[in-house]
CSV table of C-alpha atoms and ligand atoms in Angstrom, one decimal:
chain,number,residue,atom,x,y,z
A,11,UNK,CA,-25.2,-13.7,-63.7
A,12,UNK,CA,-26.2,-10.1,-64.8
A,13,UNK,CA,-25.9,-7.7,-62.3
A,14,UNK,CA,-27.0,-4.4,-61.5
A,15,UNK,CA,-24.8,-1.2,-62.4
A,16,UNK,CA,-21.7,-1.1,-60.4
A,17,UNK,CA,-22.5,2.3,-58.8
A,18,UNK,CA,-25.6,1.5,-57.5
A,19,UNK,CA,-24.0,-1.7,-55.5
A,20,UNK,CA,-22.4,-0.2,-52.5
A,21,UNK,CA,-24.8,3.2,-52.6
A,22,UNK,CA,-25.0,4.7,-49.0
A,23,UNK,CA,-28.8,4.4,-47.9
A,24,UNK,CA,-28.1,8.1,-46.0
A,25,UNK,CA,-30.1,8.7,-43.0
A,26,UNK,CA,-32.5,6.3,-44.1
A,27,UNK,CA,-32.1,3.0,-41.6
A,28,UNK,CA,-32.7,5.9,-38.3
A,29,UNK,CA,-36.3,7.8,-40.0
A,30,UNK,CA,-37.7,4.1,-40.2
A,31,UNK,CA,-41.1,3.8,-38.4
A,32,UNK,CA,-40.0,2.8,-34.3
A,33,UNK,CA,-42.4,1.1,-32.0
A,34,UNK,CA,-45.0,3.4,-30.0
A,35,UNK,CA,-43.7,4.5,-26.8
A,36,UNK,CA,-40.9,5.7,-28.7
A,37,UNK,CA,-40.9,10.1,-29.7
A,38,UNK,CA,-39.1,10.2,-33.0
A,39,UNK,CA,-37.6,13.6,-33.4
A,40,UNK,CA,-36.4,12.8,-36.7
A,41,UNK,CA,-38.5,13.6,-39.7
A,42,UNK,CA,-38.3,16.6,-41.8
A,43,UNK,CA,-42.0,17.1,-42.0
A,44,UNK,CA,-44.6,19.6,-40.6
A,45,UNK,CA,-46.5,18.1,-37.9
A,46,UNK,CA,-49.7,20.1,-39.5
A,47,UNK,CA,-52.3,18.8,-42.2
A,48,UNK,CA,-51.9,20.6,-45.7
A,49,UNK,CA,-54.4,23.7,-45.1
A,50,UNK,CA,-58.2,23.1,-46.4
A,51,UNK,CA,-58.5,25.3,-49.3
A,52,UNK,CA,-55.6,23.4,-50.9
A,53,UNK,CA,-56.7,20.5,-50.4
A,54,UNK,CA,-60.5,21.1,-51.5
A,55,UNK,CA,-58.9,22.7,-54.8
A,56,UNK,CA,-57.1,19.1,-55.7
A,57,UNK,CA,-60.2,17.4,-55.4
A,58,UNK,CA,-62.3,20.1,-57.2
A,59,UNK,CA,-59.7,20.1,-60.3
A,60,UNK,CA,-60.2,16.1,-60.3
A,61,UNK,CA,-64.1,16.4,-60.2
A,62,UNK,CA,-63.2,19.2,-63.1
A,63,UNK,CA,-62.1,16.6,-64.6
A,64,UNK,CA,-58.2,17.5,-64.8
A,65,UNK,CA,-56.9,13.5,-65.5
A,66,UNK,CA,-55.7,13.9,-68.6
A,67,UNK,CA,-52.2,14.7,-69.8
A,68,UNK,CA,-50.7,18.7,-70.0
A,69,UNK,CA,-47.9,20.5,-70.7
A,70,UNK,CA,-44.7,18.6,-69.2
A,71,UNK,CA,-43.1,21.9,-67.6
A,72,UNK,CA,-46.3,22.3,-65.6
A,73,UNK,CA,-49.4,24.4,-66.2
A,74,UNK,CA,-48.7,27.7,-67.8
A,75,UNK,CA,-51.1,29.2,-65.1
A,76,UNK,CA,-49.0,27.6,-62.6
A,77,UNK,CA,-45.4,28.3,-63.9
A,78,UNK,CA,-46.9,32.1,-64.2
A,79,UNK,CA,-48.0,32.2,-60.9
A,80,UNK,CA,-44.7,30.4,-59.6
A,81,UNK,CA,-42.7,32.9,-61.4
A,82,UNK,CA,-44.5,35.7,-60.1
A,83,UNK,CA,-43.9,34.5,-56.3
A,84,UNK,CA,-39.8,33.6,-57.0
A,85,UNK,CA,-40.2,37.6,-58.1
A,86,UNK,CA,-42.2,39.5,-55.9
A,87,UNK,CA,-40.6,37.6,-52.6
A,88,UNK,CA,-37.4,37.4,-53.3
A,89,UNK,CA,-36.4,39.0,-56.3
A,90,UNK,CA,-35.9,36.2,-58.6
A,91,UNK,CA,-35.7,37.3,-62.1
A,92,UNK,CA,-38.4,34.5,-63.4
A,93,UNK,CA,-40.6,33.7,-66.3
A,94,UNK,CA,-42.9,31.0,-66.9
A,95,UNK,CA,-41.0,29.6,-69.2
A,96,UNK,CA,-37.7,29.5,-66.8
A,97,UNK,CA,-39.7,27.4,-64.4
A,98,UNK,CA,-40.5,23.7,-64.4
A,99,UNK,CA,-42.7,21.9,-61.6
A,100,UNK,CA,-41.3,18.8,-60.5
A,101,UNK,CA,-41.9,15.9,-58.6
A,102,UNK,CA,-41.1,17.2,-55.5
A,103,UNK,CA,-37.9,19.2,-54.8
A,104,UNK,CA,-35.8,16.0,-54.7
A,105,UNK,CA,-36.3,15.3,-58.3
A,106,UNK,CA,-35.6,18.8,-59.5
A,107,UNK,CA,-32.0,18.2,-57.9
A,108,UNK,CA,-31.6,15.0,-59.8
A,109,UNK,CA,-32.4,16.7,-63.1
A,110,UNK,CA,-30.6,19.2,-62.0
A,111,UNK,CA,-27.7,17.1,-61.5
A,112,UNK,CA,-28.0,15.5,-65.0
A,113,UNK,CA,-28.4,18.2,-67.4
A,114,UNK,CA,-25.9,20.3,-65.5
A,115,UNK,CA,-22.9,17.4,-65.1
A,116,UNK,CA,-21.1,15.1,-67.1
A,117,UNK,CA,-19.6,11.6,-65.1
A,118,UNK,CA,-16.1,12.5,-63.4
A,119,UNK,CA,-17.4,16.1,-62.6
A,120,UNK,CA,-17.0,17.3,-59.4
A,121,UNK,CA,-19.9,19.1,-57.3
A,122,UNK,CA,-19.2,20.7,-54.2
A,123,UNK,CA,-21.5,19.9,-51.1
A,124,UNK,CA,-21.2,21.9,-47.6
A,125,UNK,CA,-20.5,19.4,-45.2
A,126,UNK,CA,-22.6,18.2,-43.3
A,127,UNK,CA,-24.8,18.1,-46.2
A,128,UNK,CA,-28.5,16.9,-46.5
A,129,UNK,CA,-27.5,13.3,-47.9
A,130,UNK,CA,-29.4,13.1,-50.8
A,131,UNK,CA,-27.3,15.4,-52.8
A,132,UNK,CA,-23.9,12.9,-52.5
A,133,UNK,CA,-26.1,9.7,-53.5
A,134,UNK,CA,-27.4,11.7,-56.4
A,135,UNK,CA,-24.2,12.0,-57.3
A,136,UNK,CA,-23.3,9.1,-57.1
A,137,UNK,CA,-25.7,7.5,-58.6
A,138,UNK,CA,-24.8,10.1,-62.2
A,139,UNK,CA,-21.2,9.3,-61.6
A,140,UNK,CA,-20.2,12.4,-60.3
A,141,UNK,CA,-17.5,12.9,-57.5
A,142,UNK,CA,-19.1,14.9,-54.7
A,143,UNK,CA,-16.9,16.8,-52.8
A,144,UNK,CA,-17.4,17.3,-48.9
A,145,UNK,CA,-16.3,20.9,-48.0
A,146,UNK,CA,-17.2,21.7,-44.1
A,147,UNK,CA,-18.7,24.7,-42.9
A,148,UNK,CA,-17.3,26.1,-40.0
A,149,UNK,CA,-18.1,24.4,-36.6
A,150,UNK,CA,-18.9,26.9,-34.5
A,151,UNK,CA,-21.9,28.5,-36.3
A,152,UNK,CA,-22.2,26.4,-39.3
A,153,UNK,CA,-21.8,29.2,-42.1
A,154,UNK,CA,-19.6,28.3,-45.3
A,155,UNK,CA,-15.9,28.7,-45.1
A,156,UNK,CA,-15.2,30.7,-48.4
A,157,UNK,CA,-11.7,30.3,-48.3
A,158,UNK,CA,-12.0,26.6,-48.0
A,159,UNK,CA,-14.1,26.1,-50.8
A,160,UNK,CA,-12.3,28.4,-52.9
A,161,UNK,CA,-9.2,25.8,-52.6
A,162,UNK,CA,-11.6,22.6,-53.1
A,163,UNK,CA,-12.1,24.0,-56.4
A,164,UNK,CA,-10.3,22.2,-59.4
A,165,UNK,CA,-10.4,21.9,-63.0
A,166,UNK,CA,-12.8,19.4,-62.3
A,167,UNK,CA,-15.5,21.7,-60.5
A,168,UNK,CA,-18.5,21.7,-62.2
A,169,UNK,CA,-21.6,23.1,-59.5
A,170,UNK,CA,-22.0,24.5,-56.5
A,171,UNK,CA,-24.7,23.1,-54.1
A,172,UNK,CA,-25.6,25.6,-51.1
A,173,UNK,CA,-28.9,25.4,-49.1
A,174,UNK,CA,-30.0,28.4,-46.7
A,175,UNK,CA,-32.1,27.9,-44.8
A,176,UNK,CA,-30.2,24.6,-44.0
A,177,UNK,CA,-31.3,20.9,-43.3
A,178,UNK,CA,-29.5,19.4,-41.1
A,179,UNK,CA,-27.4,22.3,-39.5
A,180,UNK,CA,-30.2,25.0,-38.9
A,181,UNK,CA,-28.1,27.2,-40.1
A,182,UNK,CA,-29.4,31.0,-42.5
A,183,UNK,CA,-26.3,32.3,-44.8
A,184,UNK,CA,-26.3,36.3,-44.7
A,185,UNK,CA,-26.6,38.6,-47.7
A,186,UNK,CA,-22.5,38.8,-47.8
A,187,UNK,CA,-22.2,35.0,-47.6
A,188,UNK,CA,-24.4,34.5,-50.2
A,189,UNK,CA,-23.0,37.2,-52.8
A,190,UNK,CA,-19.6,35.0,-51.3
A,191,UNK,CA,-20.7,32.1,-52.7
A,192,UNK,CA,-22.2,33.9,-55.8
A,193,UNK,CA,-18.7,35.6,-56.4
A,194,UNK,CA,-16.9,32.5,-56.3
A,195,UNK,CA,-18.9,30.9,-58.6
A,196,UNK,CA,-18.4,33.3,-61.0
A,197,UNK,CA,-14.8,33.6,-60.5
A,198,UNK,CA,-14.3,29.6,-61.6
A,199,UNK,CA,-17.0,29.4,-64.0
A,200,UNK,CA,-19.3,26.8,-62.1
A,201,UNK,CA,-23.3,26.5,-61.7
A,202,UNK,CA,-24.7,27.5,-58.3
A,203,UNK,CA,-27.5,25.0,-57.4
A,204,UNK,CA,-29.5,27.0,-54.2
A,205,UNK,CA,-31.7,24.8,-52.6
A,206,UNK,CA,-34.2,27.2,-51.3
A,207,UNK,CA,-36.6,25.0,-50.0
A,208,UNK,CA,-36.2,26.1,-46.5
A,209,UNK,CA,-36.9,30.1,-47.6
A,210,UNK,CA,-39.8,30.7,-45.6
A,211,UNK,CA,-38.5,29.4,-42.2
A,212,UNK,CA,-35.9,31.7,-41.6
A,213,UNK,CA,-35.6,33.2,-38.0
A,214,UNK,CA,-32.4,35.3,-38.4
A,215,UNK,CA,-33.2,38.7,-38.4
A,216,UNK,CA,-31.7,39.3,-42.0
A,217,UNK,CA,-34.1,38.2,-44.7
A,218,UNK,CA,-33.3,35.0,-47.2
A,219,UNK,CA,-31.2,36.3,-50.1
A,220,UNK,CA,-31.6,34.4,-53.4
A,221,UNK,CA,-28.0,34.2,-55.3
A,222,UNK,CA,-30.4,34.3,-58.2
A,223,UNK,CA,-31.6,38.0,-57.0
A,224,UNK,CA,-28.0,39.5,-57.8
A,225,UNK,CA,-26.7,41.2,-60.0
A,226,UNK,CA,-24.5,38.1,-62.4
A,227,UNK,CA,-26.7,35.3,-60.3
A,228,UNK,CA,-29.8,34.6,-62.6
A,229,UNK,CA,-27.3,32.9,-65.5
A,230,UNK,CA,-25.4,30.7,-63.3
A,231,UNK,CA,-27.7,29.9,-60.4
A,232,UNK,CA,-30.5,27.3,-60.2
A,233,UNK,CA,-33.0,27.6,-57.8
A,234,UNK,CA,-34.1,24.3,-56.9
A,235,UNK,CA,-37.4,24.5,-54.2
A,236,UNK,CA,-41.3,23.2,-53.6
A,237,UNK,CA,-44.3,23.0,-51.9
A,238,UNK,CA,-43.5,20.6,-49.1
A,239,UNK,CA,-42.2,22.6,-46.1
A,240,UNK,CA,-43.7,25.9,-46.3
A,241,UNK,CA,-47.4,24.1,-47.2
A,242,UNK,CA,-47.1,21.3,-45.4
A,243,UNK,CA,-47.1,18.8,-48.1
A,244,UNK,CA,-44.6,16.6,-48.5
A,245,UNK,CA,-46.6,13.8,-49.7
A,246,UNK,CA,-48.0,15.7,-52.5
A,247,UNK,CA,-44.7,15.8,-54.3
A,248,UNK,CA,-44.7,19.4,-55.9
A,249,UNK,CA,-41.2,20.7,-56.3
A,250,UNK,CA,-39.8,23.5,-58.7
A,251,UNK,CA,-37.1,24.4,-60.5
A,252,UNK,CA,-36.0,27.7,-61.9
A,253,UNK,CA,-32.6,28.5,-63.9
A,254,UNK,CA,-31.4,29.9,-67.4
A,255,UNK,CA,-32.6,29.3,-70.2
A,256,UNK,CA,-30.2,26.7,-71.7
A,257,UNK,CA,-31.0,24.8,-68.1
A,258,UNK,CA,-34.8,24.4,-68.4
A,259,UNK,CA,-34.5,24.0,-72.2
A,260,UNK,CA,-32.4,20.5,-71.6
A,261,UNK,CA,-34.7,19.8,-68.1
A,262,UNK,CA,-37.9,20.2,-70.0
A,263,UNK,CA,-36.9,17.4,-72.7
A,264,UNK,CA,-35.7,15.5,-69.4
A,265,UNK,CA,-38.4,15.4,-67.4
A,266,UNK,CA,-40.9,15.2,-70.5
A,267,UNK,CA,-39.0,11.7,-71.3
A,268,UNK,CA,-38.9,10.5,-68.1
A,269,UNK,CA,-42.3,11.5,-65.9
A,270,UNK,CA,-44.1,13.9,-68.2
A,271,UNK,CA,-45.1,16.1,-65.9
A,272,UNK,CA,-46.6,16.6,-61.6
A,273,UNK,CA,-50.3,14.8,-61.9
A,274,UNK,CA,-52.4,17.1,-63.5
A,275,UNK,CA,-54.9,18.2,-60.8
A,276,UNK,CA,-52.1,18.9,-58.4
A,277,UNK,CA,-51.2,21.6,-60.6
A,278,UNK,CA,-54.2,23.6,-59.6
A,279,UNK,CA,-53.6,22.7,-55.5
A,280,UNK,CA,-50.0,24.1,-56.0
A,281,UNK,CA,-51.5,27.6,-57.3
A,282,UNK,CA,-54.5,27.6,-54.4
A,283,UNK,CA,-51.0,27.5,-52.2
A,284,UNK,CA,-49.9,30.2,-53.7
A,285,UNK,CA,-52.8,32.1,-53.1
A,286,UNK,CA,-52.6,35.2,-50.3
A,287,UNK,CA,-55.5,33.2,-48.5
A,288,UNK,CA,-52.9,30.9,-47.2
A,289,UNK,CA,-50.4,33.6,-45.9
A,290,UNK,CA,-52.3,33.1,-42.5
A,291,UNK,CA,-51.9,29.3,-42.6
A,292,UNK,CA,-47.8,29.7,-43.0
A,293,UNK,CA,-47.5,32.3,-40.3
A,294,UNK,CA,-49.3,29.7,-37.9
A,295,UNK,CA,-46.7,27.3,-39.1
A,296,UNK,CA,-44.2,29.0,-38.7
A,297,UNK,CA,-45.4,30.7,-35.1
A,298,UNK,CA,-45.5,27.4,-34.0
A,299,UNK,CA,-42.2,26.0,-34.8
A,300,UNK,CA,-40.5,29.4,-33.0
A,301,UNK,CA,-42.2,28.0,-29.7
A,302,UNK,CA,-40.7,24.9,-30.4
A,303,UNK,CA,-37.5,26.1,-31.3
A,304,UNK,CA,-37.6,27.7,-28.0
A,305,UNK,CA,-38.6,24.5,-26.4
A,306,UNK,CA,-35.8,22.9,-28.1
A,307,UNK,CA,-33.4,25.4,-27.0
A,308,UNK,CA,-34.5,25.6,-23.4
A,309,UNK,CA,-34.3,22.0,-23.2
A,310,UNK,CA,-30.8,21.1,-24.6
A,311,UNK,CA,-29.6,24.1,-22.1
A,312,UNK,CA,-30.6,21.7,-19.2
A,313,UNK,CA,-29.2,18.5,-20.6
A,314,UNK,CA,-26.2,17.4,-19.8
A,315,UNK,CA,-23.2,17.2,-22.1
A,316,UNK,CA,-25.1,18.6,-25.0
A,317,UNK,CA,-24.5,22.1,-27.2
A,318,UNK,CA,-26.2,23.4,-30.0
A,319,UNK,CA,-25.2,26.2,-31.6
A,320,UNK,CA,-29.0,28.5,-32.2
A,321,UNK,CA,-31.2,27.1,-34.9
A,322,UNK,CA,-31.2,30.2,-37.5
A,323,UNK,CA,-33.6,28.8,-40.1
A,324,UNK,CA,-35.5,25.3,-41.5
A,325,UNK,CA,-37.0,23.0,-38.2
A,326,UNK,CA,-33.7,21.2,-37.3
A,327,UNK,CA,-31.0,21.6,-34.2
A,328,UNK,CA,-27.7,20.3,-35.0
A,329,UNK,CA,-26.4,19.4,-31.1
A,330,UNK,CA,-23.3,18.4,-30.1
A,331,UNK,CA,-23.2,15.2,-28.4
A,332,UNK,CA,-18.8,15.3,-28.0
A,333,UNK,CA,-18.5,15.8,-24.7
A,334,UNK,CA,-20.6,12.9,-23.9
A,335,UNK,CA,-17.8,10.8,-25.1
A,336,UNK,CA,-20.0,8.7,-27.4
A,337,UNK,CA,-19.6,8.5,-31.6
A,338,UNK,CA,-23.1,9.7,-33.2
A,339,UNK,CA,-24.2,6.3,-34.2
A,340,UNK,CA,-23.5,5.1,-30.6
A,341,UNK,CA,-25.8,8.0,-29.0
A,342,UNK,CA,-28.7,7.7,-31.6
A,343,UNK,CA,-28.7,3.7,-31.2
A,344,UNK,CA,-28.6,4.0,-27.5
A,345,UNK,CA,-30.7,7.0,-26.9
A,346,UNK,CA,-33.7,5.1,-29.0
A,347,UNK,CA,-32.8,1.8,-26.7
A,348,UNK,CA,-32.5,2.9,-24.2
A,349,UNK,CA,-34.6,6.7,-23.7
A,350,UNK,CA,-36.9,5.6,-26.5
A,351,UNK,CA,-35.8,8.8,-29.2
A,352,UNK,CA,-35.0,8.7,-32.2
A,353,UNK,CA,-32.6,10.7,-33.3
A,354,UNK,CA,-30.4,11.0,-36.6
A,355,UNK,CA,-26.8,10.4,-35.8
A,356,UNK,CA,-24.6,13.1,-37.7
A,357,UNK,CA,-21.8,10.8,-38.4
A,358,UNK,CA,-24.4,8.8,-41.2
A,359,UNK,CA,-23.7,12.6,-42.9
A,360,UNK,CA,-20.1,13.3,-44.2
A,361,UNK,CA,-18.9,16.0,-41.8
A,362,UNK,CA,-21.5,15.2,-39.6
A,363,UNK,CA,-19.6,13.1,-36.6
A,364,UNK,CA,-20.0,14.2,-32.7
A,365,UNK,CA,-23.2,15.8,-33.9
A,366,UNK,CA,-27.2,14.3,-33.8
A,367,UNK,CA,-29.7,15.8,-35.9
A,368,UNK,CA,-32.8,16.9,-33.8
A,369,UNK,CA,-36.3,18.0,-35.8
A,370,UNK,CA,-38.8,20.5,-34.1
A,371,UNK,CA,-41.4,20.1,-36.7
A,372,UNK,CA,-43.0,17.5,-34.4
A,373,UNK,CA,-45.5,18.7,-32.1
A,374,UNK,CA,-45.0,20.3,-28.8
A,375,UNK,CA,-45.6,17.4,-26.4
A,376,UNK,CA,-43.2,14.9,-28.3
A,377,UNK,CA,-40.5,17.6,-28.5
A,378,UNK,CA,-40.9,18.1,-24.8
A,379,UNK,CA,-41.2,14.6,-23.5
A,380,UNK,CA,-38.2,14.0,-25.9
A,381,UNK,CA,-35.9,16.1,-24.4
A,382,UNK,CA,-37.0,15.1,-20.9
A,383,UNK,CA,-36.2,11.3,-21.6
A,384,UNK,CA,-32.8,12.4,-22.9
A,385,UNK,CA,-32.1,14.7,-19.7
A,386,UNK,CA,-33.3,11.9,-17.5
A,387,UNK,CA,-30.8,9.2,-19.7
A,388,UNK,CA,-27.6,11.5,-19.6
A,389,UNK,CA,-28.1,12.6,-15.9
A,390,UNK,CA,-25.0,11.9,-14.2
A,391,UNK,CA,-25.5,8.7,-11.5
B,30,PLP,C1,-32.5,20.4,-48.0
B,30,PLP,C2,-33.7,19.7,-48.7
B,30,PLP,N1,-33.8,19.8,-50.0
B,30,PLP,C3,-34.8,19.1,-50.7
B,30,PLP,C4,-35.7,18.3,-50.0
B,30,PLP,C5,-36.7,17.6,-50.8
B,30,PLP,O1,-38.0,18.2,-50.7
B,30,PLP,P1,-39.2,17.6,-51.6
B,30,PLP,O2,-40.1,17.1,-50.6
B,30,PLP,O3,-39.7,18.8,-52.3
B,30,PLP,O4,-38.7,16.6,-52.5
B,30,PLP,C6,-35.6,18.2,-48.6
B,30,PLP,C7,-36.5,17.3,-47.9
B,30,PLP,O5,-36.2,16.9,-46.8
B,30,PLP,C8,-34.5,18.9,-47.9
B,30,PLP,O6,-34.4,18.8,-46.6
């Protein structure tokens, strides 16, 4: 009987089987989403470019008025030395990774991931035949251990893959850890893929450093980002990628081939977000998810066996669940059985075990009535 490729066959599913949709009465403090609707003016200028009549096909890279105006943000707030034509829009960050993946890698090559890594990136992997390779941060803060990746590195290294602010740790690399990471990079010849899509939620007191900013970063580094956290739209699908010219030059015949390009009339929302009108949407944002960080904080502080390290950046706690002598799996399944929470267990995350992931982009109720189901379920008889 024919079958399917071999590599997709025993493919993890990631954190997938704990985000799925739980009964009512239970708070899910799982998904990676803004609890906010996309702000007005965005949305009004999606449905103004379909009335416009923007249906029909366009350039594949994304609108030049779009890649301009993208390339003049990547510049002006962090320093990224882009041009229109180093930029395409994607569907969604997720896909950018994946063609960033391909046109980068060859099968057998190995990519370096800092464990505990957002998922996707090792099924990507896998799914291209590459050998992913789980180097952990360290555990007390989370930051990347140079030294460690430095001897993970073989002749078989190909990329890179760092992402500050970081999903699932919480965790903001500082200006010498990124120029680190930059500098080893350089040293063994590999790309640097920086996911970035976490740059405006940073809550460390030293601003979000591009790799692609310094001085030998723009012809090795590919900045992979998009439109769904800052904006708050993740179902719009709006992602961007932004690298040397060889890079885009292969990803533009890529995605041409195998999506065309973002639907047209999206292409004119994405600029609207761009737009300084919106700057006091994002603040709200992310004013909001500081109170709930601090809600978060306060409230693991009073439970019972748990320690989190603080959340530096992005809308996720990484807490430590050790010293309540369950596995992650066996605290997530029993914490939504029993406390009604969902959680994501670290251990589905290589480098993830004794931790659960906790997301404060939820609103402020569920966060608190969360953590007070937990207290109540880990309080001592
Ligand atoms: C670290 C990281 N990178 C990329 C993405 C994908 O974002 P997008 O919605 O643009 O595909 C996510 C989404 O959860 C993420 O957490």
């Amino acid at each position: 009987m024919v079958d399917i490729a071999e590599r997709f066959v025993d493919l993890p599913a990631g954190i997938k089987p704990f985000l799925a949709a739980p009964p009512d009465d239970v708070i899910r403090l799982t998904v990676g989403e803004p609890g906010f609707d996309t702000p007005k003016e965005i949305v009004d200028s999606a449905i103004k470019s379909l009335e416009q009549g923007n249906t029909k096909y366009t350039r594949s890279e994304g609108s030049l008025e779009l890649c301009t105006a993208s390339a003049k943000r990547l510049y002006e707030r962090y320093g990224i030395p882009a041009t229109p034509e180093s930029i395409i829009i994607t569907p969604g960050a997720k896909q950018g990774l994946l063609y960033t993946f391909m046109v980068t890698c060859e099968p057998g090559d190995e990519v370096i991931l800092l464990a505990p890594a957002w998922p996707s990136y090792d099924i990507q992997c896998r799914m291209l035949k590459l050998n992913p390779v789980h180097v952990s941060v360290k555990n007390d803060d989370f930051h990347p251990d140079l030294s460690a990746i430095e001897n993970a590195i073989t002749d078989k290294t190909k990329v890179l893959v760092i992402n500050s602010p970081n999903n699932p740790t919480g965790a903001v690399y500082t200006p010498e850890e990124i120029s680190g990471l930059l500098d080893i990079a350089i040293r063994h010849d590999l790309w640097l893929v920086s996911d970035e899509i976490y740059a405006r939620l940073n809550w460390t007191n030293w601003e979000h450093l591009s790799p692609s900013s310094l001085k030998g970063g723009a012809e090795r580094t590919i900045v992979v980002t998009g439109w769904s956290k800052s904006f708050a739209m993740t179902g719009w699908r709006i992602g961007l990628v932004c690298g040397p010219e060889k890079v885009m030059k292969a990803m533009g015949k890529l995605q041409a081939n195998a999506c065309s390009h973002i639907p047209s009339f999206l292409m004119d929302a994405a600029i609207a977000a761009l737009d300084s009108k919106i700057n006091d949407d994002v603040e709200f944002f992310k004013q909001e998810y500081l109170k709930r960080r601090k809600i978060l904080m306060e409230g693991i502080g009073l439970i019972n066996g748990l320690s989190m390290p603080e959340p530096e950046g992005a809308f996720y706690g990484f807490v430590d669940i050790s010293e309540t002598g369950m596995d992650s799996t066996t605290f997530a399944t029993r914490a939504l059985k029993e406390a009604k929470v969902q959680l994501i267990p670290g251990g589905l995350i290589d480098g993830g075990e004794g931790f659960v992931r906790i997301s404060y982009a939820c609103d402020e109720e569920s966060l608190k009535e969360g953590l007070a189901r937990i207290e109540e379920w880990l309080k001592p008889n």
